[in-house]
Short mmCIF file of C-alpha atoms in Angstrom, two decimals:
data_model
loop_
_atom_site.label_atom_id
_atom_site.label_comp_id
_atom_site.label_asym_id
_atom_site.label_seq_id
_atom_site.Cartn_x
_atom_site.Cartn_y
_atom_site.Cartn_z
CA MET A 1 70.98 107.11 58.79
CA VAL A 2 68.48 108.57 60.96
CA TYR A 3 68.84 109.81 64.30
CA ARG A 4 66.21 110.09 66.72
CA THR A 5 66.70 112.05 69.93
CA LEU A 6 66.55 109.54 72.92
CA LYS A 7 63.01 110.72 73.97
CA GLU A 8 61.61 109.22 70.40
CA LEU A 9 63.11 106.25 71.17
CA ASP A 10 61.86 106.00 75.45
CA ILE A 11 59.49 108.46 76.68
CA THR A 12 59.88 107.10 79.90
CA GLU A 13 63.53 108.75 80.76
CA GLY A 14 64.27 105.97 82.60
CA THR A 15 62.03 106.28 85.23
CA VAL A 16 58.86 103.71 85.39
CA ARG A 17 57.02 102.24 87.85
CA LEU A 18 58.62 99.67 89.73
CA TYR A 19 56.92 98.90 92.37
CA GLU A 20 52.20 97.71 92.05
CA SER A 21 50.18 95.90 94.78
CA TYR A 22 49.21 91.81 93.45
CA THR A 23 46.39 91.08 92.37
CA GLU A 24 45.99 88.20 90.39
CA ASP A 25 43.73 89.58 88.35
CA ASN A 26 46.38 92.34 87.18
CA ALA A 27 47.50 91.44 83.58
CA ARG A 28 51.34 92.55 83.99
CA GLN A 29 54.29 89.64 85.09
CA HIS A 30 55.10 90.61 89.18
CA LEU A 31 58.25 88.98 90.87
CA GLY A 32 56.17 85.89 91.89
CA HIS A 33 52.88 87.64 94.57
CA THR A 34 54.93 90.29 95.57
CA GLY A 35 54.31 94.23 94.59
CA ILE A 36 57.59 94.30 92.17
CA LEU A 37 56.64 94.49 89.07
CA LEU A 38 58.93 93.10 86.40
CA VAL A 39 60.89 95.72 84.42
CA PRO A 40 60.99 94.97 81.35
CA GLN A 41 58.28 93.04 81.39
CA PRO A 42 58.75 89.49 79.64
CA SER A 43 57.08 88.30 76.10
CA LYS A 44 55.28 85.97 76.00
CA ASP A 45 57.34 84.39 73.44
CA PRO A 46 59.57 81.68 74.87
CA ASN A 47 62.64 82.37 73.37
CA ASP A 48 62.09 85.37 74.45
CA PRO A 49 65.66 85.57 77.24
CA LEU A 50 63.85 87.41 79.69
CA ASN A 51 61.30 83.63 79.72
CA TRP A 52 64.22 81.42 80.17
CA PRO A 53 64.93 79.65 83.30
CA THR A 54 67.02 81.36 86.24
CA TRP A 55 70.22 78.58 85.80
CA LYS A 56 69.86 78.77 81.88
CA LYS A 57 70.51 83.25 82.56
CA TYR A 58 72.83 82.41 85.44
CA VAL A 59 74.69 79.72 83.14
CA ALA A 60 75.48 81.99 80.59
CA PHE A 61 75.97 84.60 81.92
CA GLY A 62 78.54 83.11 83.82
CA ASN A 63 80.22 82.32 81.03
CA ILE A 64 81.02 84.98 79.92
CA CYS A 65 81.98 86.17 83.42
CA ALA A 66 84.48 83.68 83.29
CA PHE A 67 85.14 85.39 80.17
CA THR A 68 85.61 89.29 80.96
CA PHE A 69 88.00 87.65 83.78
CA PHE A 70 90.69 85.58 81.34
CA VAL A 71 90.23 88.15 79.16
CA ASN A 72 92.34 90.47 82.51
CA TYR A 73 93.87 87.81 83.59
CA SER A 74 96.22 87.09 80.69
CA ILE A 75 96.61 90.75 79.88
CA GLY A 76 96.85 92.10 83.07
CA GLY A 77 98.41 89.42 85.13
CA PHE A 78 101.73 89.51 83.84
CA SER A 79 102.83 92.05 85.47
CA PRO A 80 104.91 90.22 88.01
CA ALA A 81 106.93 88.91 85.18
CA PHE A 82 107.68 92.64 83.93
CA TYR A 83 110.72 92.49 85.64
CA SER A 84 112.05 88.84 84.84
CA ILE A 85 110.84 90.00 80.94
CA SER A 86 112.82 93.20 81.34
CA LEU A 87 115.96 91.16 82.19
CA GLU A 88 115.38 88.31 79.22
CA PHE A 89 114.57 90.87 76.83
CA ARG A 90 117.22 93.62 77.85
CA LYS A 91 114.01 96.03 78.27
CA PRO A 92 113.72 98.96 79.86
CA MET A 93 110.87 99.41 82.78
CA ALA A 94 109.50 102.09 79.93
CA THR A 95 109.54 99.74 77.30
CA VAL A 96 108.11 96.37 79.41
CA SER A 97 105.24 98.30 80.27
CA ASP A 98 104.54 98.12 77.41
CA LEU A 99 102.69 94.63 77.65
CA LEU A 100 100.16 96.38 79.86
CA ILE A 101 99.56 100.49 78.14
CA TRP A 102 98.59 99.58 75.07
CA PRO A 103 96.44 96.35 75.24
CA VAL A 104 94.51 99.34 77.64
CA LEU A 105 93.83 101.15 74.46
CA VAL A 106 93.61 98.48 72.53
CA LEU A 107 91.12 97.39 74.61
CA GLY A 108 89.05 99.97 74.74
CA LEU A 109 88.58 101.08 70.85
CA GLY A 110 88.14 97.28 69.79
CA ASN A 111 84.31 97.99 71.75
CA PHE A 112 83.91 100.21 68.39
CA PHE A 113 83.72 97.28 65.90
CA TRP A 114 82.85 94.10 68.25
CA VAL A 115 79.53 96.20 69.51
CA PRO A 116 78.08 97.17 66.65
CA VAL A 117 78.94 93.69 64.95
CA ALA A 118 77.09 91.87 67.73
CA LEU A 119 74.10 94.68 67.05
CA TYR A 120 74.19 93.49 63.10
CA LEU A 121 75.04 89.52 63.50
CA GLY A 122 74.73 88.72 67.40
CA LYS A 123 76.50 88.36 70.69
CA ARG A 124 77.30 84.14 70.35
CA PRO A 125 78.99 84.55 67.13
CA VAL A 126 81.47 87.63 68.02
CA PHE A 127 81.95 85.44 71.67
CA VAL A 128 82.63 82.09 69.80
CA VAL A 129 85.12 83.44 67.73
CA ALA A 130 86.97 85.97 69.85
CA LEU A 131 87.70 83.58 72.60
CA LEU A 132 89.06 81.01 69.86
CA VAL A 133 91.61 84.28 68.90
CA LEU A 134 92.01 84.90 72.28
CA LEU A 135 93.20 81.54 72.44
CA LEU A 136 95.35 81.20 69.77
CA SER A 137 96.96 84.98 70.94
CA ASN A 138 98.15 82.47 74.37
CA THR A 139 99.90 80.37 72.35
CA TRP A 140 101.61 82.89 70.38
CA ALA A 141 102.69 84.46 73.92
CA ALA A 142 103.47 80.89 75.08
CA VAL A 143 106.56 80.66 72.17
CA SER A 144 107.47 83.95 71.65
CA ARG A 145 110.72 84.74 71.60
CA SER A 146 111.53 88.12 71.14
CA PHE A 147 109.75 91.63 73.21
CA GLY A 148 107.62 92.23 69.59
CA SER A 149 106.62 89.04 69.26
CA LEU A 150 105.15 88.82 72.49
CA LEU A 151 104.03 92.59 72.29
CA GLY A 152 102.02 91.61 69.48
CA SER A 153 100.55 89.09 71.16
CA ARG A 154 99.05 91.15 73.84
CA ILE A 155 98.34 92.89 71.46
CA VAL A 156 96.25 90.68 69.30
CA ALA A 157 94.72 89.58 73.10
CA ALA A 158 93.29 92.77 73.86
CA PHE A 159 91.55 93.68 70.95
CA VAL A 160 89.64 89.91 70.45
CA GLY A 161 88.92 90.92 74.57
CA SER A 162 87.19 94.00 74.53
CA SER A 163 84.27 92.41 73.04
CA THR A 164 83.65 91.76 76.52
CA GLU A 165 83.70 95.03 77.74
CA ALA A 166 81.07 97.24 76.60
CA LEU A 167 78.68 93.30 75.55
CA GLY A 168 79.21 91.51 78.66
CA ALA A 169 77.77 94.55 80.26
CA ALA A 170 75.08 94.48 78.17
CA ILE A 171 74.22 90.97 78.55
CA VAL A 172 72.58 91.79 82.23
CA ASN A 173 69.92 93.96 80.10
CA ASP A 174 69.24 91.13 78.05
CA ILE A 175 68.10 88.18 80.93
CA PHE A 176 67.74 90.45 83.24
CA PHE A 177 65.25 92.61 85.41
CA LEU A 178 65.71 96.47 86.84
CA HIS A 179 65.87 96.09 90.50
CA GLU A 180 68.34 93.22 89.91
CA ARG A 181 70.65 95.23 88.20
CA SER A 182 73.09 96.49 89.50
CA THR A 183 73.28 93.75 91.59
CA LYS A 184 74.38 91.28 88.04
CA LEU A 185 76.34 94.35 87.09
CA SER A 186 78.94 93.89 89.87
CA PHE A 187 79.77 90.67 89.00
CA TYR A 188 80.74 90.86 86.30
CA ILE A 189 82.73 93.82 87.20
CA ILE A 190 84.34 91.36 90.10
CA CYS A 191 84.69 88.99 87.61
CA LEU A 192 86.90 91.66 85.52
CA SER A 193 88.60 92.75 88.75
CA TRP A 194 89.12 90.06 90.22
CA GLY A 195 90.88 88.97 86.68
CA ASN A 196 93.64 91.88 86.70
CA SER A 197 93.58 90.63 91.06
CA MET A 198 94.20 86.62 90.35
CA GLY A 199 96.22 87.19 87.58
CA PRO A 200 99.73 89.00 89.14
CA LEU A 201 98.56 87.12 92.23
CA CYS A 202 98.93 83.06 90.27
CA CYS A 203 101.44 85.15 87.34
CA GLY A 204 103.97 85.92 90.79
CA PHE A 205 104.26 81.66 91.65
CA THR A 206 103.97 80.88 88.60
CA VAL A 207 107.43 82.73 87.84
CA SER A 208 109.07 82.29 90.98
CA ALA A 209 108.67 78.42 90.20
CA LEU A 210 108.13 77.69 86.02
CA GLY A 211 108.90 80.92 84.39
CA TRP A 212 107.24 83.36 83.42
CA ARG A 213 106.49 81.70 79.61
CA TRP A 214 104.05 79.14 81.74
CA TYR A 215 101.57 81.63 82.86
CA ALA A 216 100.70 81.77 79.45
CA TRP A 217 100.18 78.22 78.51
CA ILE A 218 98.50 77.89 81.48
CA SER A 219 95.83 81.30 80.46
CA THR A 220 95.67 79.22 77.35
CA ILE A 221 94.61 75.88 79.03
CA LEU A 222 92.03 78.29 80.68
CA THR A 223 90.32 79.90 78.03
CA GLY A 224 90.38 77.29 75.73
CA VAL A 225 88.33 75.38 78.07
CA ASN A 226 86.22 78.33 77.98
CA PHE A 227 85.84 78.31 74.91
CA LEU A 228 84.47 75.02 74.90
CA SER A 229 82.20 76.18 77.59
CA VAL A 230 80.69 79.08 75.54
CA PHE A 231 80.32 77.37 72.98
CA LEU A 232 77.83 74.65 74.63
CA PHE A 233 76.50 76.90 77.14
CA PHE A 234 75.72 80.22 75.88
CA PRO A 235 72.23 80.66 73.20
CA GLU A 236 71.74 83.92 71.38
CA THR A 237 71.06 87.12 73.88
CA ARG A 238 69.26 89.43 71.39
CA PHE A 239 65.77 90.58 70.93
CA ASP A 240 64.02 92.39 69.38
CA ARG A 241 61.79 94.76 71.62
CA ARG A 242 60.98 97.19 69.35
CA LEU A 243 61.13 99.52 72.26
CA ASP A 244 60.56 102.68 70.03
CA GLN A 245 56.96 101.19 68.65
CA GLN A 246 55.17 100.29 72.22
CA VAL A 247 53.61 102.98 74.53
CA ASP A 248 50.97 102.00 77.16
CA PRO A 249 48.67 104.89 76.89
CA GLU A 250 46.86 104.00 80.05
CA THR A 251 49.92 104.63 82.47
CA SER A 252 52.56 107.10 80.44
CA ILE A 253 52.03 110.23 81.83
CA VAL A 254 54.82 111.85 80.50
CA GLU A 255 51.92 114.43 78.96
CA GLU A 256 51.04 115.37 82.61
CA SER A 257 54.42 115.48 84.47
CA LYS A 258 54.21 118.71 84.47
CA SER A 259 51.46 118.65 87.03
CA LEU A 260 52.41 118.94 90.75
CA ASP A 261 50.48 115.47 91.69
CA LYS A 262 51.77 113.33 89.36
CA ALA A 263 54.93 111.06 88.52
CA PRO A 264 56.76 111.61 85.39
CA VAL A 265 55.95 107.02 84.91
CA ALA A 266 55.31 105.03 82.25
CA SER A 267 54.83 101.30 83.32
CA ALA A 268 56.57 98.35 82.54
CA ILE A 269 55.00 97.60 79.15
CA THR A 270 56.81 100.42 78.39
CA ARG A 271 60.36 99.01 79.12
CA GLY A 272 60.54 96.56 76.67
CA SER A 273 57.01 94.25 76.15
CA GLY A 274 57.69 94.24 72.98
CA SER A 275 55.01 93.86 69.52
CA GLN A 276 53.40 91.05 70.83
CA SER A 277 51.21 89.58 68.00
CA SER A 278 48.35 87.14 68.11
CA GLY A 279 50.86 84.74 67.06
CA GLU A 280 53.99 85.62 69.32
CA SER A 281 52.22 82.73 72.09
CA LEU A 282 52.00 79.82 69.36
CA ARG A 283 56.10 80.34 68.45
CA THR A 284 57.73 77.76 69.97
CA ARG A 285 60.85 76.74 72.05
CA LYS A 286 64.59 76.39 70.04
CA SER A 287 65.33 72.72 70.78
CA TYR A 288 69.16 73.08 72.15
CA LEU A 289 71.30 71.91 69.09
CA GLN A 290 69.39 75.21 67.20
CA GLU A 291 71.01 77.13 69.89
CA LEU A 292 73.69 75.85 69.18
CA ASN A 293 73.68 77.85 65.27
CA PRO A 294 75.87 81.11 65.90
CA TRP A 295 73.62 82.28 63.36
CA SER A 296 71.02 84.21 64.03
CA GLY A 297 69.74 86.77 61.28
CA ILE A 298 71.28 90.58 60.69
CA ALA A 299 69.51 93.20 62.58
CA ARG A 300 66.34 94.11 60.22
CA GLY A 301 65.92 97.91 59.67
CA HIS A 302 69.56 98.59 60.62
CA SER A 303 72.60 98.70 58.10
CA PHE A 304 75.90 98.14 59.75
CA LEU A 305 77.36 101.98 58.85
CA HIS A 306 74.55 102.72 61.04
CA LEU A 307 74.87 100.96 63.95
CA PHE A 308 78.30 101.60 63.67
CA MET A 309 77.89 105.48 63.75
CA ARG A 310 75.16 105.13 66.09
CA PRO A 311 77.46 105.37 69.41
CA PHE A 312 79.15 108.38 68.85
CA PRO A 313 76.06 111.44 69.58
CA LEU A 314 76.39 109.53 73.05
CA VAL A 315 79.65 111.43 74.02
CA LEU A 316 77.52 114.35 74.51
CA TYR A 317 74.81 113.11 77.04
CA PRO A 318 76.19 114.37 80.71
CA ALA A 319 75.72 110.26 82.24
CA VAL A 320 78.07 108.66 79.68
CA CYS A 321 80.66 111.52 79.46
CA TRP A 322 80.39 111.60 83.47
CA ALA A 323 80.94 107.21 83.84
CA PHE A 324 83.64 107.74 82.02
CA LEU A 325 86.19 109.71 83.26
CA SER A 326 85.27 108.94 86.64
CA TYR A 327 85.68 104.66 85.79
CA SER A 328 89.14 106.30 83.40
CA ILE A 329 90.41 107.27 86.70
CA ILE A 330 89.98 104.32 89.09
CA LEU A 331 91.08 102.22 85.90
CA ALA A 332 94.06 104.18 85.60
CA SER A 333 95.11 104.09 89.15
CA VAL A 334 94.94 100.71 89.90
CA VAL A 335 96.82 99.29 85.98
CA ALA A 336 99.21 102.14 87.00
CA ILE A 337 100.16 100.35 90.53
CA ASN A 338 100.26 96.81 89.00
CA ILE A 339 102.85 97.75 86.09
CA LEU A 340 105.14 99.96 89.54
CA ALA A 341 104.39 97.08 91.75
CA PRO A 342 107.40 94.81 90.63
CA PHE A 343 109.69 97.81 90.10
CA ILE A 344 109.28 98.80 93.66
CA LEU A 345 108.79 94.93 95.77
CA GLN A 346 111.63 93.22 93.81
CA THR A 347 114.48 96.22 94.71
CA PRO A 348 115.93 97.59 97.31
CA PRO A 349 114.57 98.16 99.92
CA TYR A 350 111.41 94.76 99.91
CA ASN A 351 113.42 92.83 97.76
CA PHE A 352 110.78 90.46 97.43
CA SER A 353 109.89 87.20 94.98
CA PRO A 354 107.79 87.67 91.83
CA ALA A 355 105.74 85.34 94.22
CA ILE A 356 105.73 87.97 97.21
CA SER A 357 105.50 90.95 94.95
CA GLY A 358 102.47 89.59 92.95
CA LEU A 359 100.65 88.74 97.18
CA THR A 360 99.48 92.48 96.52
CA GLY A 361 96.51 90.91 94.29
CA ILE A 362 94.99 89.91 98.07
CA PRO A 363 94.44 93.05 99.17
CA GLY A 364 92.70 93.31 95.60
CA ILE A 365 90.41 90.86 94.83
CA ILE A 366 89.78 91.67 98.72
CA GLY A 367 88.83 95.66 97.72
CA ASN A 368 87.38 93.88 94.40
CA LEU A 369 84.80 91.69 97.03
CA VAL A 370 83.65 95.38 99.28
CA GLY A 371 83.36 97.30 96.18
CA GLY A 372 81.21 94.97 94.42
CA PHE A 373 78.96 94.33 97.10
CA MET A 374 78.71 98.64 97.90
CA GLY A 375 78.00 99.42 94.16
CA GLY A 376 75.68 96.21 93.33
CA TYR A 377 73.35 94.41 96.29
CA PHE A 378 73.69 97.54 98.49
CA VAL A 379 72.81 99.52 95.77
CA ASP A 380 69.98 97.86 94.72
CA VAL A 381 68.49 97.69 97.85
CA TYR A 382 68.58 101.03 98.03
CA SER A 383 67.41 102.10 95.02
CA ARG A 384 64.59 99.45 95.84
CA TRP A 385 63.58 101.83 99.28
CA ARG A 386 63.88 104.79 97.32
CA ALA A 387 60.85 103.70 94.89
CA HIS A 388 58.61 102.03 97.37
CA ARG A 389 59.03 105.95 99.00
CA ASN A 390 57.91 107.27 95.77
CA PRO A 391 54.43 107.88 94.75
CA HIS A 392 52.99 105.50 92.40
CA GLY A 393 56.17 103.39 93.40
CA THR A 394 58.19 104.92 90.39
CA PHE A 395 61.96 104.51 90.03
CA GLU A 396 64.18 106.74 89.30
CA PRO A 397 67.70 105.56 88.00
CA GLU A 398 69.15 108.87 89.83
CA SER A 399 68.47 106.89 92.70
CA ARG A 400 71.00 105.36 92.43
CA LEU A 401 73.73 108.34 92.60
CA PRO A 402 74.18 109.28 96.12
CA LEU A 403 75.75 106.11 97.44
CA VAL A 404 78.86 106.72 94.70
CA ILE A 405 80.10 108.95 97.26
CA LEU A 406 81.86 106.14 99.31
CA PRO A 407 84.50 105.10 96.53
CA TRP A 408 85.39 108.73 96.07
CA LEU A 409 86.09 108.87 99.96
CA ILE A 410 87.99 105.32 100.34
CA VAL A 411 90.12 105.85 96.89
CA PRO A 412 91.16 109.31 97.35
CA VAL A 413 92.99 107.58 100.90
CA GLY A 414 93.94 104.37 99.32
CA LEU A 415 96.23 106.35 96.24
CA LEU A 416 97.93 108.74 99.16
CA MET A 417 98.92 105.45 101.62
CA PHE A 418 100.67 103.90 98.74
CA GLY A 419 102.59 107.06 96.65
CA TYR A 420 103.28 108.13 100.37
CA GLY A 421 104.47 104.73 101.56
CA THR A 422 106.04 103.74 97.58
CA GLN A 423 108.35 107.00 98.34
CA ASP A 424 109.34 107.62 101.87
CA GLU A 425 109.52 103.64 101.75
CA LEU A 426 107.28 102.89 104.70
CA HIS A 427 106.42 99.45 105.41
CA TRP A 428 104.87 97.22 102.81
CA ALA A 429 101.54 97.10 104.62
CA VAL A 430 100.59 100.40 104.03
CA MET A 431 101.12 99.92 100.23
CA PHE A 432 98.88 96.78 99.92
CA VAL A 433 96.97 97.98 102.71
CA GLY A 434 96.21 101.11 100.23
CA TYR A 435 96.22 99.40 96.92
CA GLY A 436 92.86 96.99 98.45
CA PHE A 437 91.86 100.63 99.18
CA VAL A 438 91.81 102.37 95.64
CA SER A 439 90.02 98.57 94.19
CA VAL A 440 87.32 98.99 96.36
CA GLY A 441 86.23 101.59 93.86
CA LEU A 442 88.06 99.40 90.87
CA THR A 443 84.51 97.79 91.59
CA ALA A 444 81.92 100.38 92.80
CA GLY A 445 82.20 103.71 91.28
CA PRO A 446 82.16 101.95 87.80
CA ASN A 447 79.30 99.50 89.09
CA ILE A 448 77.22 102.29 89.66
CA GLY A 449 77.69 104.95 86.95
CA MET A 450 77.01 102.51 84.18
CA THR A 451 73.70 100.65 86.08
CA TYR A 452 72.82 104.67 86.03
CA VAL A 453 73.42 104.78 82.05
CA LEU A 454 71.57 101.14 81.51
CA ASP A 455 68.23 102.51 83.63
CA SER A 456 69.14 105.79 82.06
CA TYR A 457 69.50 104.97 77.96
CA TYR A 458 67.76 101.59 77.98
CA PRO A 459 66.96 101.55 74.24
CA VAL A 460 71.12 102.40 73.48
CA ALA A 461 72.58 100.35 76.93
CA ALA A 462 74.92 98.56 74.26
CA GLU A 463 76.23 101.59 72.48
CA ALA A 464 76.01 103.75 75.78
CA LEU A 465 78.18 101.12 77.13
CA LEU A 466 80.57 101.19 74.39
CA VAL A 467 80.69 105.24 74.74
CA VAL A 468 81.61 104.49 78.31
CA ASN A 469 84.56 100.94 77.59
CA GLY A 470 86.05 102.16 75.03
CA LEU A 471 86.82 106.31 76.43
CA LYS A 472 87.49 105.16 79.50
CA ASN A 473 90.47 103.52 78.50
CA VAL A 474 91.65 105.58 76.07
CA VAL A 475 91.94 108.85 79.19
CA ALA A 476 92.73 105.88 81.20
CA PHE A 477 95.90 105.13 78.23
CA GLY A 478 96.95 108.48 78.25
CA PHE A 479 97.85 108.35 81.83
CA LEU A 480 99.64 105.32 82.03
CA TYR A 481 101.26 106.10 79.20
CA GLY A 482 103.58 108.98 80.80
CA ILE A 483 103.15 107.05 83.87
CA ALA A 484 107.18 105.62 83.70
CA PRO A 485 108.29 109.00 83.29
CA TRP A 486 106.07 110.71 85.37
CA VAL A 487 106.88 109.27 88.53
CA ALA A 488 110.60 109.61 88.12
CA ALA A 489 110.05 113.32 87.53
CA SER A 490 107.72 114.23 90.59
CA GLY A 491 107.78 111.48 92.42
CA TYR A 492 105.18 108.77 93.80
CA ALA A 493 103.90 110.93 96.09
CA LYS A 494 102.86 113.76 94.10
CA VAL A 495 101.50 112.12 91.25
CA SER A 496 99.17 110.03 93.69
CA ILE A 497 98.15 113.86 94.78
CA VAL A 498 97.57 114.84 90.76
CA LYS A 499 95.32 111.40 90.82
CA ASP A 500 93.48 112.06 93.42
CA CYS A 501 92.31 116.28 92.25
CA SER A 502 91.16 114.91 89.37
CA LYS A 503 88.49 112.84 89.97
CA PRO A 504 84.77 113.73 88.65
CA TYR A 505 83.29 114.24 92.18
CA ILE A 506 80.10 115.87 91.19
CA TYR A 507 77.68 114.27 88.79
CA ASP A 508 74.36 116.61 88.14
CA SER A 509 71.76 114.33 87.79
CA GLN A 510 69.22 117.97 85.96
CA ALA A 511 71.73 117.30 82.94
CA ASN A 512 70.48 114.01 82.06
CA GLU A 513 67.04 114.97 82.22
CA HIS A 514 68.08 117.84 78.68
CA ALA A 515 70.41 115.80 76.96
CA ALA A 516 67.64 113.20 76.15
CA ASP A 517 66.31 116.02 73.98
CA SER A 518 69.16 116.43 72.76
#
């Protein structure tokens, strides 16, 4: 088993030429007739996902966004039913909260299984099988007659649902270009977050009118529709670009980057043009029936054991550590609010019904949307503006980082509002607005962090996202496992202050350059 440094896989370290004057005789492909280069450059293979029509890209990506939405809708949406479930099965709050706490852990650990399988066998068979098992596990939840059975169904659902955590984000790299990456990833993050926001909103009214089991049946129906859609309209997105074999000698000037008047850039061809043999252009486009085939062969040149072990060294990369730590604190805060809200709002002095307590999802939905725009489209516009101003039209992954200050200012305010509002029994609007502020961070912060990881570690993007999504759930599980006794011992206000102080606010982008050599 041979390991190589990131610089051996990709000498650019994420720094590429994004702007170049457009001319008719230019061999490199641009966005229309603009000066924006397509990074990575599409190959001549008609089956290259980068060459798909726009509608086909959006349909495929939309299916996976829907998948990740329904995973979180099915699991996270149960929170307004916790109080009713605790009464039906005669379980205390700490025990009922296991319906959300243990799935959070499994959602993270499952990445370490599904990502190597997808890299070895392809993403299409993984998503088809995972959705089928999710459908069965939601059915299991609807017919469960004991708390243990219900918990088991949620853990199985979390395991198969974890297939979308890293792989869903990795698909952004498969089918979209650098200049639009943050915007597209924000759609995925919004869908993931909206599952946790819309789920409680719908569950509250369903529990009040029909009972919590009907919420599980509705999740089963929606998952079934998504299964058919993925089976029919999601082709395989895996494509071998052989990034470690292609260097453009004319524009790759890494060795000259020591000179003050040279920029350490590589051309778009370096970042993913693949090996374009003379016969590549002669390949025929696959028919629709051929794309339905779930089998696309195994990965060439890698054993499954190699693919399984390859992500672990990435834990030492600073950008990966920063991304998963910052993501985990926000995730733990949002899930903790979802767990605690029913026990706060459905008891004195508020005495809300499950339907009304589920309305906490409304500020969450609004906050997720604002955060998605802030950490997605806004970041893409800002990074393109920075690249256009740089010498040689150079894009640097670090250009995305300055805007992370926005969610890191908003989230602490929201945590303090919810913590003090709950402890001092303030008006319910204080807690609702506070939850909305925290929800801004759930989409803005992780989107910036994950896009930065995608840009910096392009050759191992799936593995890097595995580490980010896997470990952030493990860290979040540690917070959530003790949240009920912690709140009981210290109070809501102190818990919110500790979470504010635990955020990793500062990231040294220079550390990323040193990590590429190790």
